[in-house]
Coordinates of C-alpha atoms in Angstrom, one line a residue:
M94 CA 0.0 0.0 0.0
K95 CA 1.2 3.5 -0.8
K96 CA -0.1 6.5 1.2
T97 CA 0.0 10.0 -0.2
S98 CA -1.2 13.0 1.9
T99 CA -2.0 16.4 0.4
R100 CA -4.2 19.4 1.0
L101 CA -7.4 20.6 -0.7
A102 CA -7.9 24.2 -1.7
D103 CA -9.5 25.1 1.7
G104 CA -6.7 23.5 3.7
R105 CA -8.5 20.2 4.5
E106 CA -6.4 17.0 4.4
L107 CA -6.8 14.5 1.6
I108 CA -5.1 11.1 1.7
Y109 CA -4.8 8.6 -1.2
Y110 CA -4.3 4.9 -0.5
D111 CA -3.0 3.1 -3.6
S112 CA -2.4 -0.6 -4.2
R113 CA 0.6 0.2 -6.4
D114 CA 3.8 1.7 -4.9
D115 CA 4.7 3.6 -8.0
T116 CA 1.5 5.6 -8.2
V117 CA 2.1 9.4 -8.2
R118 CA -0.5 11.7 -6.7
D119 CA 0.3 15.3 -7.5
A120 CA -3.0 16.7 -8.8
V121 CA -3.9 20.2 -7.4
D122 CA -7.3 21.2 -6.2
R123 CA -8.2 24.0 -8.6
R124 CA -11.5 25.0 -6.9
P125 CA -11.7 28.6 -5.5
L126 CA -12.7 27.4 -2.0
D127 CA -12.7 29.6 1.1
R128 CA -11.5 28.2 4.4
T129 CA -14.0 25.8 5.9
V130 CA -15.9 27.4 8.8
T131 CA -17.6 25.1 11.3
T132 CA -19.9 25.7 14.3
S133 CA -19.6 22.2 15.9
E134 CA -20.2 22.1 19.6
V135 CA -20.6 19.1 21.9
R136 CA -23.2 19.5 24.7
R137 CA -23.7 17.2 27.6
D138 CA -27.2 16.1 28.6
P139 CA -27.3 16.4 32.4
L140 CA -30.0 13.8 32.8
L141 CA -28.9 11.1 30.5
G142 CA -25.1 11.8 30.7
D143 CA -24.7 11.5 27.0
A144 CA -23.4 14.0 24.4
V145 CA -25.1 15.8 21.5
A146 CA -23.1 17.4 18.7
I147 CA -24.7 20.7 17.6
A148 CA -23.6 21.5 14.0
S149 CA -25.8 24.0 12.4
H150 CA -23.4 24.5 9.4
R151 CA -24.4 21.1 8.1
Q152 CA -27.8 22.4 7.0
G153 CA -26.0 23.6 3.8
R154 CA -24.3 20.3 3.0
T155 CA -24.6 18.7 -0.5
Y156 CA -27.9 16.9 -0.9
H157 CA -28.6 14.2 -3.5
P158 CA -26.7 15.8 -6.4
P159 CA -27.0 14.4 -9.9
A160 CA -24.4 11.8 -10.8
D161 CA -22.5 14.1 -13.0
E162 CA -22.1 16.5 -10.1
C163 CA -21.0 14.0 -7.5
P164 CA -18.3 15.5 -5.2
L165 CA -16.8 12.0 -4.5
C166 CA -16.1 11.1 -8.1
P167 CA -12.6 11.9 -9.5
S168 CA -12.2 15.3 -11.1
E169 CA -12.4 15.4 -14.9
G170 CA -11.8 18.4 -17.1
D171 CA -13.8 21.3 -15.8
R172 CA -15.8 19.2 -13.4
L173 CA -13.9 19.6 -10.2
S174 CA -14.7 17.5 -7.1
E175 CA -13.3 16.7 -3.6
I176 CA -10.8 14.4 -5.4
P177 CA -8.5 16.4 -7.6
D178 CA -7.0 13.4 -9.4
S179 CA -8.6 11.8 -12.4
S180 CA -8.7 8.4 -10.7
Y181 CA -8.1 6.8 -7.3
D182 CA -8.2 3.5 -5.4
V183 CA -9.2 4.6 -1.9
A184 CA -9.4 8.3 -0.9
V185 CA -10.0 9.8 2.6
F186 CA -10.5 13.5 3.3
E187 CA -11.7 15.7 6.1
N188 CA -15.4 16.3 5.8
R189 CA -16.3 19.7 4.4
F190 CA -19.4 19.7 6.6
P191 CA -18.2 17.9 9.8
S192 CA -20.4 17.0 12.8
L193 CA -17.2 17.2 14.9
A194 CA -14.3 19.5 14.4
G195 CA -11.4 21.1 16.2
D196 CA -11.5 20.5 20.0
S197 CA -14.8 18.6 19.4
G198 CA -13.1 15.9 17.3
R199 CA -12.8 15.2 13.6
C200 CA -14.9 13.7 10.8
E201 CA -13.5 12.1 7.6
V202 CA -15.1 10.7 4.4
V203 CA -13.7 7.4 3.0
C204 CA -14.3 6.8 -0.7
F205 CA -14.1 3.1 -1.3
T206 CA -13.7 3.3 -5.1
S207 CA -13.8 5.8 -7.9
D208 CA -16.7 3.9 -9.6
H209 CA -19.8 5.9 -8.8
D210 CA -22.2 3.0 -9.7
A211 CA -20.5 0.4 -7.5
S212 CA -21.2 -0.6 -3.9
F213 CA -18.8 -2.1 -1.3
A214 CA -20.1 -5.6 -2.2
D215 CA -18.9 -5.0 -5.8
L216 CA -15.3 -4.5 -4.7
T217 CA -12.7 -7.2 -5.3
E218 CA -11.0 -8.7 -2.3
E219 CA -7.9 -6.7 -3.1
Q220 CA -9.9 -3.5 -3.1
A221 CA -11.7 -4.4 0.2
G222 CA -8.3 -5.2 1.7
L223 CA -7.1 -1.7 0.8
V224 CA -10.1 -0.2 2.5
L225 CA -9.3 -2.2 5.7
E226 CA -5.7 -0.8 5.5
A227 CA -7.1 2.7 5.2
W228 CA -9.4 2.2 8.2
T229 CA -6.5 0.9 10.2
D230 CA -4.2 3.7 9.3
R231 CA -6.8 6.4 10.0
T232 CA -7.5 4.8 13.4
A233 CA -3.8 4.9 14.3
E234 CA -3.4 8.5 13.1
L235 CA -6.6 9.9 14.6
S236 CA -5.9 8.3 18.0
H237 CA -2.8 10.6 18.3
L238 CA -4.9 13.8 18.1
P239 CA -5.2 15.3 21.6
S240 CA -8.9 15.9 21.3
V241 CA -9.7 12.3 20.2
E242 CA -10.8 9.5 22.6
Q243 CA -12.5 7.0 20.3
V244 CA -12.4 6.3 16.6
F245 CA -15.5 5.0 14.8
C246 CA -15.3 3.7 11.2
F247 CA -18.7 3.1 9.6
E248 CA -20.7 3.0 6.4
N249 CA -24.3 4.1 5.8
R250 CA -25.8 2.6 2.6
G251 CA -29.1 3.5 1.1
A252 CA -31.5 6.5 0.9
E253 CA -33.6 4.8 3.6
I254 CA -30.7 5.2 6.0
G255 CA -30.5 8.9 5.1
V256 CA -27.5 8.8 2.8
T257 CA -27.3 12.0 0.7
L258 CA -24.5 11.0 -1.7
G259 CA -24.9 7.9 -3.9
H260 CA -21.2 7.3 -4.4
P261 CA -19.9 4.3 -2.4
H262 CA -18.4 5.8 0.7
G263 CA -18.2 5.6 4.4
Q264 CA -17.2 7.9 7.2
I265 CA -14.9 8.0 10.2
Y266 CA -15.8 9.9 13.4
A267 CA -13.1 10.7 15.9
Y268 CA -15.0 11.5 19.1
P269 CA -13.6 13.6 22.0
F270 CA -15.3 11.2 24.5
T271 CA -16.2 7.5 24.9
T272 CA -19.5 7.0 23.1
P273 CA -22.6 6.1 25.1
R274 CA -22.9 2.7 23.4
T275 CA -19.3 1.8 24.1
A276 CA -19.7 2.9 27.7
L277 CA -22.6 0.5 28.2
M278 CA -20.4 -2.3 26.8
L279 CA -17.6 -1.4 29.2
R280 CA -19.9 -1.3 32.2
S281 CA -21.2 -4.7 31.3
L282 CA -17.7 -5.9 30.8
A283 CA -16.6 -4.6 34.2
A284 CA -19.6 -6.1 36.0
H285 CA -19.1 -9.5 34.4
K286 CA -15.3 -9.5 35.1
E287 CA -16.0 -8.8 38.7
G288 CA -18.9 -11.2 39.1
T289 CA -17.0 -14.1 37.5
G290 CA -13.6 -13.7 39.0
G291 CA -12.0 -12.4 35.8
E292 CA -13.9 -13.9 32.9
N293 CA -14.1 -11.8 29.8
L294 CA -17.7 -11.1 28.7
F295 CA -16.9 -10.8 25.0
D296 CA -15.2 -14.2 25.1
A297 CA -18.2 -15.7 26.9
V298 CA -20.6 -14.3 24.3
L299 CA -18.6 -15.6 21.4
E300 CA -18.2 -19.0 23.0
K301 CA -22.0 -19.3 23.6
E302 CA -22.8 -18.2 20.1
L303 CA -20.4 -20.8 18.6
A304 CA -22.3 -23.5 20.4
G305 CA -25.7 -22.2 19.3
E306 CA -27.9 -21.9 16.2
R307 CA -27.3 -18.3 15.2
I308 CA -24.0 -18.7 13.4
V309 CA -24.1 -17.2 9.9
L310 CA -20.6 -18.2 8.8
E311 CA -17.3 -19.0 10.4
T312 CA -13.7 -19.3 9.1
E313 CA -10.3 -19.8 10.6
H314 CA -10.0 -16.2 11.8
W315 CA -13.6 -14.8 11.9
V316 CA -17.0 -15.7 13.2
A317 CA -20.3 -14.0 12.1
F318 CA -23.5 -14.5 14.0
V319 CA -26.9 -13.0 14.7
P320 CA -26.9 -12.0 18.4
F321 CA -29.3 -13.5 20.9
A322 CA -30.9 -10.1 21.6
A323 CA -30.7 -8.6 18.1
H324 CA -32.2 -5.1 17.9
W325 CA -32.7 -5.0 14.2
P326 CA -34.6 -7.4 11.8
Y327 CA -31.4 -8.6 10.2
E328 CA -28.3 -7.9 12.3
V329 CA -24.9 -9.7 12.2
H330 CA -21.9 -9.3 14.4
L331 CA -18.5 -10.2 13.0
Y332 CA -15.7 -11.0 15.5
P333 CA -12.1 -12.0 15.0
R334 CA -11.6 -15.3 16.8
R335 CA -8.5 -13.8 18.6
R336 CA -9.7 -10.9 20.8
V337 CA -8.0 -7.6 20.0
P338 CA -9.1 -4.1 21.1
D339 CA -9.0 -2.3 17.7
L340 CA -8.1 -2.7 14.0
L341 CA -4.5 -2.2 14.7
G342 CA -4.4 -5.4 16.7
L343 CA -5.5 -7.7 13.8
D344 CA -2.8 -10.2 12.8
E345 CA -1.9 -11.0 9.2
G346 CA -4.1 -14.0 9.0
A347 CA -7.2 -12.0 10.1
R348 CA -6.4 -9.2 7.7
T349 CA -5.9 -11.5 4.8
E350 CA -9.2 -13.3 5.4
F351 CA -11.3 -10.3 6.2
P352 CA -12.1 -9.1 2.7
K353 CA -13.6 -12.5 1.6
V354 CA -15.6 -12.9 4.8
Y355 CA -17.0 -9.3 4.8
L356 CA -17.8 -9.3 1.1
E357 CA -19.7 -12.5 1.5
L358 CA -21.8 -11.0 4.3
L359 CA -22.6 -7.9 2.3
R360 CA -23.6 -10.0 -0.7
R361 CA -25.9 -12.1 1.4
F362 CA -27.5 -9.0 2.8
D363 CA -28.4 -8.0 -0.8
R364 CA -30.0 -11.4 -1.3
I365 CA -32.1 -11.5 1.9
F366 CA -35.3 -10.2 0.3
G367 CA -35.1 -12.1 -3.0
E368 CA -34.5 -11.3 -6.6
G369 CA -35.8 -8.0 -8.0
E370 CA -35.6 -6.1 -4.7
P371 CA -33.6 -2.9 -4.5
P372 CA -30.2 -3.0 -2.7
T373 CA -30.6 -3.6 1.0
P374 CA -30.0 -0.5 3.0
Y375 CA -27.6 -1.1 5.9
I376 CA -25.3 0.4 8.5
S377 CA -21.9 -1.3 9.0
A378 CA -20.1 -0.2 12.2
W379 CA -16.7 -1.0 13.6
H380 CA -16.6 -1.0 17.4
Q381 CA -13.2 -0.3 18.8
A382 CA -11.9 0.3 22.3
P383 CA -11.5 4.0 23.4
F384 CA -8.0 5.3 23.4
G385 CA -8.7 7.4 26.5
T386 CA -8.6 6.4 30.2
L387 CA -10.9 3.6 31.4
E388 CA -10.6 4.5 35.1
E389 CA -14.4 4.8 35.5
F390 CA -14.9 1.2 34.4
D391 CA -13.5 -0.6 37.4
G392 CA -11.0 -3.3 36.6
V393 CA -11.3 -2.9 32.8
V394 CA -8.3 -2.4 30.5
R395 CA -8.2 -1.7 26.8
D396 CA -7.2 -5.3 26.0
D397 CA -10.5 -6.5 27.6
F398 CA -12.5 -4.9 24.8
A399 CA -13.2 -7.0 21.7
L400 CA -13.0 -5.3 18.3
H401 CA -16.1 -6.3 16.3
L402 CA -18.2 -5.1 13.4
E403 CA -22.0 -4.8 13.6
L404 CA -23.9 -5.0 10.3
F405 CA -27.7 -4.4 10.2
T406 CA -30.5 -3.3 8.0
I407 CA -33.6 -1.3 8.8
R408 CA -35.7 -3.3 6.2
R409 CA -37.8 -5.9 8.0
T410 CA -39.4 -7.5 5.0
S411 CA -39.9 -6.8 1.3
G412 CA -41.0 -3.2 0.9
K413 CA -41.3 -2.5 4.6
L414 CA -38.9 -0.7 7.0
K415 CA -38.3 -1.0 10.7
F416 CA -39.0 2.5 12.2
L417 CA -37.8 3.6 15.5
A418 CA -41.2 4.6 16.9
G419 CA -42.4 5.3 20.5
S420 CA -40.7 2.5 22.4
E421 CA -37.4 2.6 20.6
S422 CA -37.1 6.4 20.3
G423 CA -38.8 7.4 23.5
M424 CA -37.5 4.7 25.8
S425 CA -34.6 3.0 24.0
V426 CA -36.5 -0.4 24.2
F427 CA -36.3 -2.1 20.8
I428 CA -39.0 -4.4 19.5
N429 CA -37.8 -6.8 16.8
D430 CA -40.3 -8.5 14.5
V431 CA -37.8 -11.1 13.2
P432 CA -36.6 -13.8 15.6
P433 CA -32.8 -13.8 15.6
E434 CA -32.8 -17.6 14.9
A435 CA -35.0 -17.1 11.8
A436 CA -32.7 -14.2 10.6
A437 CA -29.6 -16.4 11.0
Q438 CA -31.3 -19.2 9.1
R439 CA -32.2 -16.9 6.2
L440 CA -28.7 -15.5 6.1
R441 CA -27.3 -19.1 5.8
E442 CA -29.9 -20.0 3.1
V443 CA -28.7 -17.1 0.8
A444 CA -25.1 -18.2 0.9
S445 CA -23.4 -17.7 -2.5
S446 CA -22.5 -20.7 -4.5

């Protein structure tokens, strides 16, 4: 992999990740851009103890542009985009309309391919492996920023999720705090460790799932399963068999095997609802241990956390979506219409030949 860092016209960082070591990236951003001005502010909710990012400048962000005006496609002739070069393998840049910025963290966009009409599932294993390298590198780099405590790599796919740019891409949020969802995991981890005399909760969950009926697929280095208490109609958790706290901890075997496993899962998601259905909307989210102190979680250290990916769709059946209504939005109590065992069986049935 070759990494090339440069700057866009307004000063934001742009990084190319190329599979070839002899690739030259010297294109200049020719757009007349002013310096990016953000109004991001993190506010704490005194009752819930969580954080809300207030980012009013995002109201003016690009919204469903036509394909020939896509800001994530390579620049061509007089059509100038966020990517100055005429092609790229993987490109990462600071979001022009970030939810988090400055002392409040950082937001980046990850372009998986220059092909506007592709999806992640269309990538080759080599391309998917390069994306993994980019995620890993950005996790390492962002973890060194003084304002960053946790790095979150994710992809939203589909208009139903709220995606406003059709080009295949994901995002990376670098938070200045430990996110509420991760904090819940760490509290459960601490309680289980204390209550069992040192047993790791992630290890116990994985061991139980391996002995059950919700396994979707398993390989030498990875295990994918529908969790016992799945929140979403079709939800898969992907774990490396060897527990590591973050993407940096994956060994060569897990890195080599990941693209094949992950692409298979994405392709199964697109087959869940049968032929002729539109692409399945999904969220794919990497959960990594925070880089900040874990003192508030008694007895827990970073290596206790287990890196894992959670992949889920909001579509519950053909033509119908799972909405977060009163119970989910008002009380954070999910109601799932699809039994996890049935979801796992369906995901096994649609395995590729």
